[in-house]
C-alpha cells in the first residue's frame, strides 16, 4: 500500500509517517518511481509505534527497542538477549510512568474530595 493508504488506515498523517521513516522506525520499500510502499503489516507496526510514543517513549528509545519487539507482549529474540542498557531505559521509563500515575491519582483524589465538599449531594466516586 502507498503512504496515503497507510495514513488512512492508521489515522496517522503522512508527514508523521515520513518522520517515522527518517527516525528509522519504519522502513518502506521504494518503487521504481520513488513511491513508498508498505506491507499490510505496517498498519499494526504504526499502531504499535503510536502506542509506544503515547506512553512517553522517545523515538530514540523506540529505535533501541524495535529489534526486540515482535508485537505487543512478544519479544524476539528471547528476553535474555535484550542488552542491559535497553532494559535500564525501560526501567527508567516505567518509573516515570508510575510517578505520573501516582501524581494523577493524588490529583483525582483531591479534586474528588473538593467536589464532595462543595457539592455534598453529588454521589460521584473516585
C-alpha positions as a Python dict, from the first residue, in 0.01 Angstrom:
ca = {
    (1, 'X'): (0, 0, 0),
    (2, 'X'): (113, 356, -54),
    (3, 'X'): (168, 612, 221),
    (4, 'X'): (-174, 775, 177),
    (5, 'X'): (-350, 443, 234),
    (6, 'X'): (-136, 372, 541),
    (7, 'X'): (-227, 716, 671),
    (8, 'X'): (-599, 650, 616),
    (9, 'X'): (-585, 308, 781),
    (10, 'X'): (-393, 427, 1087),
    (11, 'X'): (-514, 785, 1125),
    (12, 'X'): (-151, 900, 1128),
    (13, 'X'): (-74, 1193, 895),
    (14, 'X'): (160, 1119, 604),
    (15, 'X'): (403, 1381, 733),
    (16, 'X'): (435, 1189, 1059),
    (17, 'X'): (484, 861, 871),
    (18, 'X'): (769, 1022, 679),
    (19, 'X'): (915, 1138, 1011),
    (20, 'X'): (900, 779, 1142),
    (21, 'X'): (1092, 675, 833),
    (22, 'X'): (1355, 947, 894),
    (23, 'X'): (1388, 819, 1251),
    (24, 'X'): (1434, 462, 1119),
    (25, 'X'): (1115, 343, 1286),
    (26, 'X'): (951, 247, 955),
    (27, 'X'): (1128, 103, 652),
    (28, 'X'): (908, 126, 343),
    (29, 'X'): (1005, -24, 11),
    (30, 'X'): (1054, 213, -282),
    (31, 'X'): (905, 159, -625),
    (32, 'X'): (1095, 241, -944),
    (33, 'X'): (942, 589, -947),
    (34, 'X'): (1035, 652, -580),
    (35, 'X'): (693, 599, -421),
    (36, 'X'): (690, 446, -75),
    (37, 'X'): (510, 115, -43),
    (38, 'X'): (422, -61, 280),
    (39, 'X'): (311, -418, 355),
    (40, 'X'): (-21, -474, 531),
    (41, 'X'): (177, -544, 850),
    (42, 'X'): (278, -176, 857),
    (43, 'X'): (-69, -90, 994),
    (44, 'X'): (0, -289, 1313),
    (45, 'X'): (355, -154, 1325),
    (46, 'X'): (236, 209, 1309),
    (47, 'X'): (-25, 140, 1576),
    (48, 'X'): (245, -11, 1795),
    (49, 'X'): (467, 294, 1736),
    (50, 'X'): (179, 524, 1830),
    (51, 'X'): (120, 327, 2150),
    (52, 'X'): (486, 345, 2246),
    (53, 'X'): (502, 717, 2168),
    (54, 'X'): (177, 780, 2357),
    (55, 'X'): (328, 609, 2661),
    (56, 'X'): (601, 871, 2655),
    (57, 'X'): (884, 676, 2496),
    (58, 'X'): (1109, 884, 2274),
    (59, 'X'): (1185, 784, 1917),
    (60, 'X'): (1541, 709, 2031),
    (61, 'X'): (1414, 467, 2295),
    (62, 'X'): (1175, 305, 2048),
    (63, 'X'): (1455, 263, 1796),
    (64, 'X'): (1655, 80, 2065),
    (65, 'X'): (1358, -146, 2140),
    (66, 'X'): (1235, -221, 1789),
    (67, 'X'): (1478, -506, 1720),
    (68, 'X'): (1328, -690, 2019),
    (69, 'X'): (959, -621, 1959),
    (70, 'X'): (757, -866, 1755),
    (71, 'X'): (420, -730, 1865),
    (72, 'X'): (252, -625, 2187),
    (73, 'X'): (371, -858, 2459),
    (74, 'X'): (605, -1052, 2231),
    (75, 'X'): (982, -1028, 2237),
    (76, 'X'): (1205, -1159, 1965),
    (77, 'X'): (1466, -1290, 2028),
    (78, 'X'): (1443, -1412, 2385),
    (79, 'X'): (1419, -1159, 2669),
    (80, 'X'): (1764, -1264, 2790),
    (81, 'X'): (1919, -1116, 2478),
    (82, 'X'): (1793, -762, 2548),
    (83, 'X'): (2101, -553, 2634),
    (84, 'X'): (2125, -419, 2990),
    (85, 'X'): (2124, -61, 2856),
    (86, 'X'): (1791, -119, 2684),
    (87, 'X'): (1646, -283, 2995),
    (88, 'X'): (1767, 15, 3201),
    (89, 'X'): (1593, 256, 2961),
    (90, 'X'): (1270, 64, 3010),
    (91, 'X'): (1303, 56, 3388),
    (92, 'X'): (1360, 432, 3400),
    (93, 'X'): (1062, 492, 3177),
    (94, 'X'): (840, 264, 3386),
    (95, 'X'): (943, 463, 3694),
    (96, 'X'): (846, 790, 3519),
    (97, 'X'): (511, 644, 3415),
    (98, 'X'): (443, 528, 3772),
    (99, 'X'): (532, 873, 3907),
    (100, 'X'): (281, 1029, 3664),
    (101, 'X'): (15, 774, 3764),
    (102, 'X'): (75, 850, 4133),
    (103, 'X'): (51, 1225, 4069),
    (104, 'X'): (-269, 1185, 3868),
    (105, 'X'): (-423, 965, 4137),
    (106, 'X'): (-338, 1220, 4408),
    (107, 'X'): (-489, 1500, 4200),
    (108, 'X'): (-801, 1293, 4126),
    (109, 'X'): (-846, 1219, 4496),
    (110, 'X'): (-804, 1586, 4591),
    (111, 'X'): (-1047, 1703, 4326),
    (112, 'X'): (-1299, 1436, 4428),
    (113, 'X'): (-1271, 1549, 4792),
    (114, 'X'): (-1309, 1913, 4690),
    (115, 'X'): (-1612, 1834, 4477),
    (116, 'X'): (-1768, 1635, 4763),
    (117, 'X'): (-1713, 1935, 4994),
    (118, 'X'): (-1871, 2188, 4760),
    (119, 'X'): (-2145, 1959, 4629),
    (120, 'X'): (-2237, 1720, 4913),
    (121, 'X'): (-2530, 1579, 4717),
    (122, 'X'): (-2301, 1464, 4437),
    (123, 'X'): (-2273, 1084, 4452),
    (124, 'X'): (-1959, 1067, 4235),
    (125, 'X'): (-1691, 824, 4340),
    (126, 'X'): (-1322, 801, 4259),
}
